[in-house]
Amino acid sequence: MNNDSSVSQQLFAALGQHLKTDLQPDNGVCALFNSQNQEMCVIEFSPHNSHALLHCAIGGALHAPDRYRELLKLNFQPDKLLGCWLALDENDELRLCAQCPVAFMTEEIFCQWVTGFIQQVSDTRLLLCRPD
């Protein structure tokens, strides 16, 4: 895959077929929601399609005094986040993130990566809801 605009289109088309849904990407960005309209994954391709970024709002109360410290420590527990990391977006919303170079992507790898990320979002939401 080497044509910049067709790379993301091809990967989005494969993902839509895999998920059995009609994806509507806009300028290399596409958001996936579940039946309760809860965000499952936002997929973004960098301007020249060199990287794909996945992210999702995962919620969770951030007001406890030590909460930010606890969340940052999770970034160094690969057994819990499985290659993802936690970050705050421009609205101070907690998001789970993952990034991968597009050069490593095939349609199959992309579909597996996105569906694996969606599962990780679910697992992370559960992890953050658990009392210590």
Coordinates of N, CA and C in Angstrom, one line a residue:
M1 N 0.8 -1.2 0.0 CA 0.0 0.0 0.0 C 0.9 1.2 0.0
N2 N 0.7 2.1 -1.0 CA 1.6 3.3 -1.0 C 0.9 4.6 -1.4
N3 N -0.3 4.6 -2.0 CA -1.0 5.8 -2.3 C -1.6 6.4 -1.0
D4 N -1.2 7.6 -0.6 CA -1.6 8.1 0.7 C -3.1 8.0 1.0
S5 N -3.9 8.6 0.1 CA -5.3 8.7 0.4 C -6.0 7.3 0.2
S6 N -5.5 6.4 -0.6 CA -6.1 5.1 -0.8 C -5.8 4.2 0.3
V7 N -4.7 4.4 1.0 CA -4.3 3.5 2.1 C -5.4 3.5 3.2
S8 N -5.7 4.7 3.7 CA -6.7 4.8 4.8 C -8.1 4.3 4.2
Q9 N -8.5 4.7 3.0 CA -9.7 4.2 2.4 C -9.8 2.7 2.4
Q10 N -8.7 2.1 1.9 CA -8.7 0.6 1.8 C -8.8 0.0 3.2
L11 N -8.1 0.5 4.2 CA -8.2 -0.1 5.5 C -9.5 0.1 6.1
F12 N -10.1 1.3 6.0 CA -11.5 1.6 6.5 C -12.5 0.6 5.8
A13 N -12.3 0.4 4.5 CA -13.3 -0.5 3.8 C -13.2 -1.9 4.3
A14 N -11.9 -2.4 4.5 CA -11.7 -3.7 5.1 C -12.3 -3.8 6.5
L15 N -12.2 -2.8 7.3 CA -12.7 -2.8 8.7 C -14.2 -2.8 8.6
G16 N -14.8 -2.0 7.7 CA -16.3 -1.9 7.6 C -16.8 -3.3 7.2
Q17 N -16.1 -4.0 6.3 CA -16.6 -5.3 5.9 C -16.4 -6.3 7.1
H18 N -15.3 -6.2 7.8 CA -15.1 -7.1 9.0 C -16.1 -6.9 10.1
L19 N -16.5 -5.6 10.3 CA -17.5 -5.3 11.3 C -18.9 -5.4 10.8
K20 N -19.1 -5.6 9.5 CA -20.4 -5.6 8.9 C -21.2 -4.4 9.1
T21 N -20.5 -3.2 8.9 CA -21.1 -1.9 9.0 C -20.6 -1.0 8.0
D22 N -21.3 0.1 7.7 CA -20.9 1.1 6.7 C -20.2 2.2 7.5
L23 N -18.9 2.2 7.3 CA -18.1 3.3 8.0 C -18.1 4.5 7.1
Q24 N -18.1 5.7 7.8 CA -18.1 7.0 7.1 C -17.0 7.8 7.6
P25 N -15.8 7.5 7.2 CA -14.6 8.3 7.6 C -14.7 9.7 7.0
D26 N -14.1 10.7 7.7 CA -14.1 12.0 7.3 C -12.7 12.5 7.5
N27 N -12.0 12.8 6.3 CA -10.6 13.3 6.4 C -9.7 12.4 7.2
G28 N -9.8 11.1 7.0 CA -9.0 10.1 7.7 C -9.3 9.8 9.1
V29 N -10.5 10.2 9.5 CA -11.0 10.0 10.9 C -12.3 9.3 10.9
C30 N -12.5 8.3 11.8 CA -13.8 7.6 11.8 C -14.0 7.2 13.3
A31 N -15.2 7.5 13.8 CA -15.5 7.1 15.2 C -16.5 5.9 15.2
L32 N -16.3 5.0 16.1 CA -17.2 3.8 16.2 C -17.9 3.9 17.5
F33 N -19.2 3.6 17.5 CA -20.0 3.7 18.7 C -20.8 2.4 18.8
N34 N -21.1 2.0 20.0 CA -21.9 0.8 20.2 C -23.4 1.1 20.2
S35 N -24.3 0.1 20.4 CA -25.7 0.3 20.3 C -26.3 1.3 21.3
Q36 N -25.5 1.5 22.4 CA -25.9 2.5 23.4 C -25.3 3.9 23.1
N37 N -24.8 4.1 22.0 CA -24.1 5.3 21.5 C -22.9 5.7 22.4
Q38 N -22.3 4.6 23.0 CA -21.0 4.8 23.7 C -19.9 4.7 22.8
E39 N -18.9 5.7 22.9 CA -17.7 5.6 22.0 C -17.0 4.3 22.3
M40 N -16.6 3.6 21.2 CA -15.8 2.4 21.2 C -14.4 2.6 20.8
C41 N -14.3 3.5 19.7 CA -12.9 3.7 19.2 C -13.0 4.9 18.2
V42 N -12.0 5.7 18.2 CA -11.8 6.7 17.2 C -10.6 6.4 16.5
I43 N -10.6 6.3 15.1 CA -9.5 5.9 14.3 C -9.1 7.2 13.5
E44 N -7.8 7.5 13.6 CA -7.3 8.7 12.9 C -6.0 8.3 12.2
F45 N -5.9 8.7 10.9 CA -4.7 8.5 10.2 C -3.9 9.8 10.1
S46 N -2.6 9.8 10.3 CA -1.8 11.0 10.2 C -1.9 11.6 8.8
P47 N -1.5 12.8 8.6 CA -1.7 13.5 7.3 C -1.2 12.8 6.1
H48 N -0.1 12.1 6.2 CA 0.4 11.4 5.0 C 0.3 9.9 5.2
N49 N -0.6 9.5 6.1 CA -0.9 8.1 6.4 C 0.3 7.3 6.9
S50 N 1.2 8.0 7.6 CA 2.4 7.2 8.0 C 2.0 6.4 9.3
H51 N 1.1 6.9 10.1 CA 0.7 6.3 11.3 C -0.8 6.3 11.5
A52 N -1.3 5.3 12.2 CA -2.7 5.2 12.6 C -2.8 5.4 14.1
L53 N -3.7 6.1 14.6 CA -3.9 6.3 16.0 C -5.3 5.9 16.4
L54 N -5.4 5.1 17.4 CA -6.7 4.7 18.0 C -6.8 5.4 19.3
H55 N -8.0 5.9 19.6 CA -8.2 6.4 21.0 C -9.7 6.3 21.3
C56 N -10.0 6.3 22.6 CA -11.3 6.2 23.1 C -11.5 6.8 24.5
A57 N -12.5 7.6 24.7 CA -12.9 8.1 26.0 C -13.2 6.9 26.9
I58 N -12.6 6.8 28.0 CA -12.9 5.7 28.9 C -13.6 6.1 30.2
G59 N -13.7 7.4 30.4 CA -14.4 7.8 31.6 C -13.7 7.6 32.9
G60 N -14.4 7.5 34.0 CA -13.7 7.3 35.3 C -13.5 8.7 36.0
A61 N -13.8 8.7 37.3 CA -13.6 9.9 38.1 C -12.2 10.3 38.2
L62 N -11.9 11.5 37.9 CA -10.5 12.0 38.0 C -10.3 13.0 39.2
H63 N -11.3 13.1 40.0 CA -11.3 14.1 41.1 C -10.6 13.7 42.3
A64 N -10.4 12.4 42.5 CA -9.7 12.0 43.8 C -8.2 12.5 43.7
P65 N -7.7 12.9 44.9 CA -6.4 13.5 44.9 C -5.2 12.6 44.3
D66 N -5.3 11.3 44.4 CA -4.2 10.5 43.9 C -4.6 9.8 42.6
R67 N -5.7 10.2 42.0 CA -6.2 9.5 40.8 C -5.2 9.6 39.6
Y68 N -4.7 10.8 39.4 CA -3.8 11.0 38.2 C -2.5 10.2 38.4
R69 N -2.0 10.2 39.6 CA -0.8 9.4 39.9 C -1.1 7.9 39.6
E70 N -2.2 7.4 40.0 CA -2.6 6.0 39.8 C -2.7 5.7 38.3
L71 N -3.4 6.6 37.6 CA -3.5 6.4 36.1 C -2.2 6.4 35.4
L72 N -1.3 7.3 35.8 CA 0.0 7.4 35.1 C 0.8 6.1 35.4
K73 N 0.7 5.6 36.6 CA 1.4 4.3 36.9 C 0.9 3.2 36.0
L74 N -0.4 3.2 35.6 CA -0.9 2.1 34.8 C -0.1 2.1 33.4
N75 N 0.4 3.3 33.0 CA 1.1 3.3 31.7 C 2.3 2.4 31.7
F76 N 2.8 2.1 32.9 CA 4.0 1.2 33.0 C 3.7 -0.2 33.5
Q77 N 2.4 -0.5 33.3 CA 2.0 -1.9 33.6 C 1.5 -2.6 32.3
P78 N 2.4 -3.0 31.5 CA 2.0 -3.5 30.2 C 1.1 -4.7 30.2
D79 N 1.0 -5.4 31.3 CA 0.1 -6.6 31.5 C -1.3 -6.1 31.6
K80 N -1.5 -4.8 32.0 CA -2.9 -4.3 32.1 C -3.3 -3.5 30.9
L81 N -2.4 -2.7 30.3 CA -2.9 -1.9 29.1 C -2.4 -2.5 27.8
L82 N -1.6 -3.5 27.8 CA -1.3 -4.3 26.6 C -0.8 -3.4 25.4
G83 N 0.1 -2.5 25.6 CA 0.7 -1.7 24.6 C -0.1 -0.4 24.4
C84 N -1.1 -0.2 25.1 CA -1.9 1.1 25.0 C -1.4 2.0 26.1
W85 N -1.8 3.2 26.1 CA -1.5 4.2 27.2 C -2.7 5.1 27.4
L86 N -2.7 5.7 28.6 CA -3.7 6.6 29.0 C -3.2 8.0 28.8
A87 N -4.1 8.9 28.4 CA -3.8 10.3 28.2 C -5.0 11.2 28.4
L88 N -4.8 12.5 28.6 CA -5.9 13.4 28.7 C -6.0 14.1 27.3
D89 N -7.2 14.3 26.8 CA -7.4 15.1 25.6 C -7.5 16.5 25.9
E90 N -7.7 17.3 24.9 CA -7.8 18.8 25.1 C -9.0 19.2 26.0
N91 N -9.9 18.3 26.2 CA -11.0 18.6 27.1 C -10.8 18.0 28.5
D92 N -9.6 17.6 28.8 CA -9.3 16.9 30.0 C -10.1 15.6 30.2
E93 N -10.4 14.9 29.1 CA -11.1 13.7 29.2 C -10.1 12.5 29.1
L94 N -10.2 11.6 29.9 CA -9.3 10.4 30.0 C -9.5 9.5 28.7
R95 N -8.5 9.2 28.0 CA -8.6 8.4 26.8 C -7.5 7.3 26.8
L96 N -7.9 6.2 26.3 CA -7.0 5.1 26.0 C -6.5 5.3 24.6
C97 N -5.2 5.1 24.4 CA -4.6 5.4 23.1 C -3.7 4.2 22.6
A98 N -3.6 4.1 21.3 CA -2.6 3.2 20.7 C -2.2 3.8 19.4
Q99 N -1.0 3.5 18.9 CA -0.5 4.0 17.6 C 0.3 2.9 17.0
C100 N 0.2 2.9 15.6 CA 1.0 1.9 14.9 C 1.4 2.5 13.5
P101 N 2.6 2.3 13.0 CA 3.0 2.7 11.7 C 2.1 2.0 10.6
V102 N 1.6 2.7 9.7 CA 0.8 2.1 8.6 C 1.6 1.1 7.8
A103 N 2.9 1.3 7.7 CA 3.8 0.4 6.9 C 3.7 -1.0 7.3
F104 N 3.3 -1.2 8.6 CA 3.2 -2.6 9.1 C 1.8 -3.2 9.0
M105 N 0.9 -2.4 8.4 CA -0.5 -2.8 8.3 C -0.9 -3.6 7.0
T106 N -1.6 -4.7 7.2 CA -2.3 -5.3 6.1 C -3.8 -5.1 6.5
E107 N -4.7 -5.4 5.7 CA -6.1 -5.2 6.0 C -6.4 -6.1 7.2
E108 N -5.9 -7.4 7.2 CA -6.2 -8.3 8.3 C -5.6 -7.8 9.6
I109 N -4.4 -7.3 9.6 CA -3.7 -6.8 10.8 C -4.5 -5.6 11.3
F110 N -4.9 -4.7 10.4 CA -5.6 -3.5 10.9 C -6.9 -3.9 11.5
C111 N -7.7 -4.8 11.0 CA -8.9 -5.2 11.6 C -8.7 -5.9 12.9
Q112 N -7.7 -6.7 13.0 CA -7.4 -7.3 14.3 C -7.0 -6.3 15.4
W113 N -6.2 -5.3 14.9 CA -5.7 -4.3 15.8 C -6.8 -3.5 16.4
V114 N -7.7 -3.1 15.5 CA -8.9 -2.2 15.9 C -9.8 -3.0 16.8
T115 N -10.1 -4.3 16.5 CA -11.0 -5.1 17.3 C -10.3 -5.4 18.7
G116 N -9.0 -5.6 18.7 CA -8.3 -5.8 19.9 C -8.3 -4.6 20.8
F117 N -8.2 -3.4 20.2 CA -8.2 -2.2 20.9 C -9.6 -2.0 21.5
I118 N -10.7 -2.3 20.8 CA -12.0 -2.1 21.3 C -12.2 -3.0 22.6
Q119 N -11.6 -4.2 22.5 CA -11.7 -5.1 23.7 C -10.9 -4.5 24.8
Q120 N -9.7 -4.0 24.5 CA -8.9 -3.4 25.6 C -9.6 -2.2 26.2
V121 N -10.4 -1.4 25.4 CA -11.2 -0.3 26.0 C -12.1 -0.8 27.0
S122 N -12.8 -1.9 26.7 CA -13.8 -2.5 27.6 C -13.1 -3.0 28.9
D123 N -12.0 -3.7 28.7 CA -11.2 -4.2 29.8 C -10.7 -3.1 30.7
T124 N -10.2 -2.0 30.1 CA -9.7 -0.9 30.9 C -10.8 -0.2 31.6
R125 N -12.0 0.0 31.0 CA -13.1 0.6 31.7 C -13.4 -0.2 33.0
L126 N -13.4 -1.6 32.8 CA -13.7 -2.4 34.0 C -12.6 -2.3 35.0
L127 N -11.3 -2.2 34.6 CA -10.2 -2.1 35.5 C -10.3 -0.8 36.3
L128 N -10.7 0.3 35.7 CA -10.8 1.6 36.3 C -12.0 1.7 37.3
C129 N -13.0 0.8 37.1 CA -14.2 0.8 37.9 C -14.0 0.0 39.2
R130 N -13.0 -0.9 39.1 CA -12.7 -1.8 40.3 C -12.2 -1.0 41.5
P131 N -12.7 -1.3 42.7 CA -12.1 -0.7 43.8 C -10.7 -1.3 44.1
D132 N -9.9 -0.5 44.7 CA -8.5 -1.0 44.9 C -8.5 -2.1 45.9

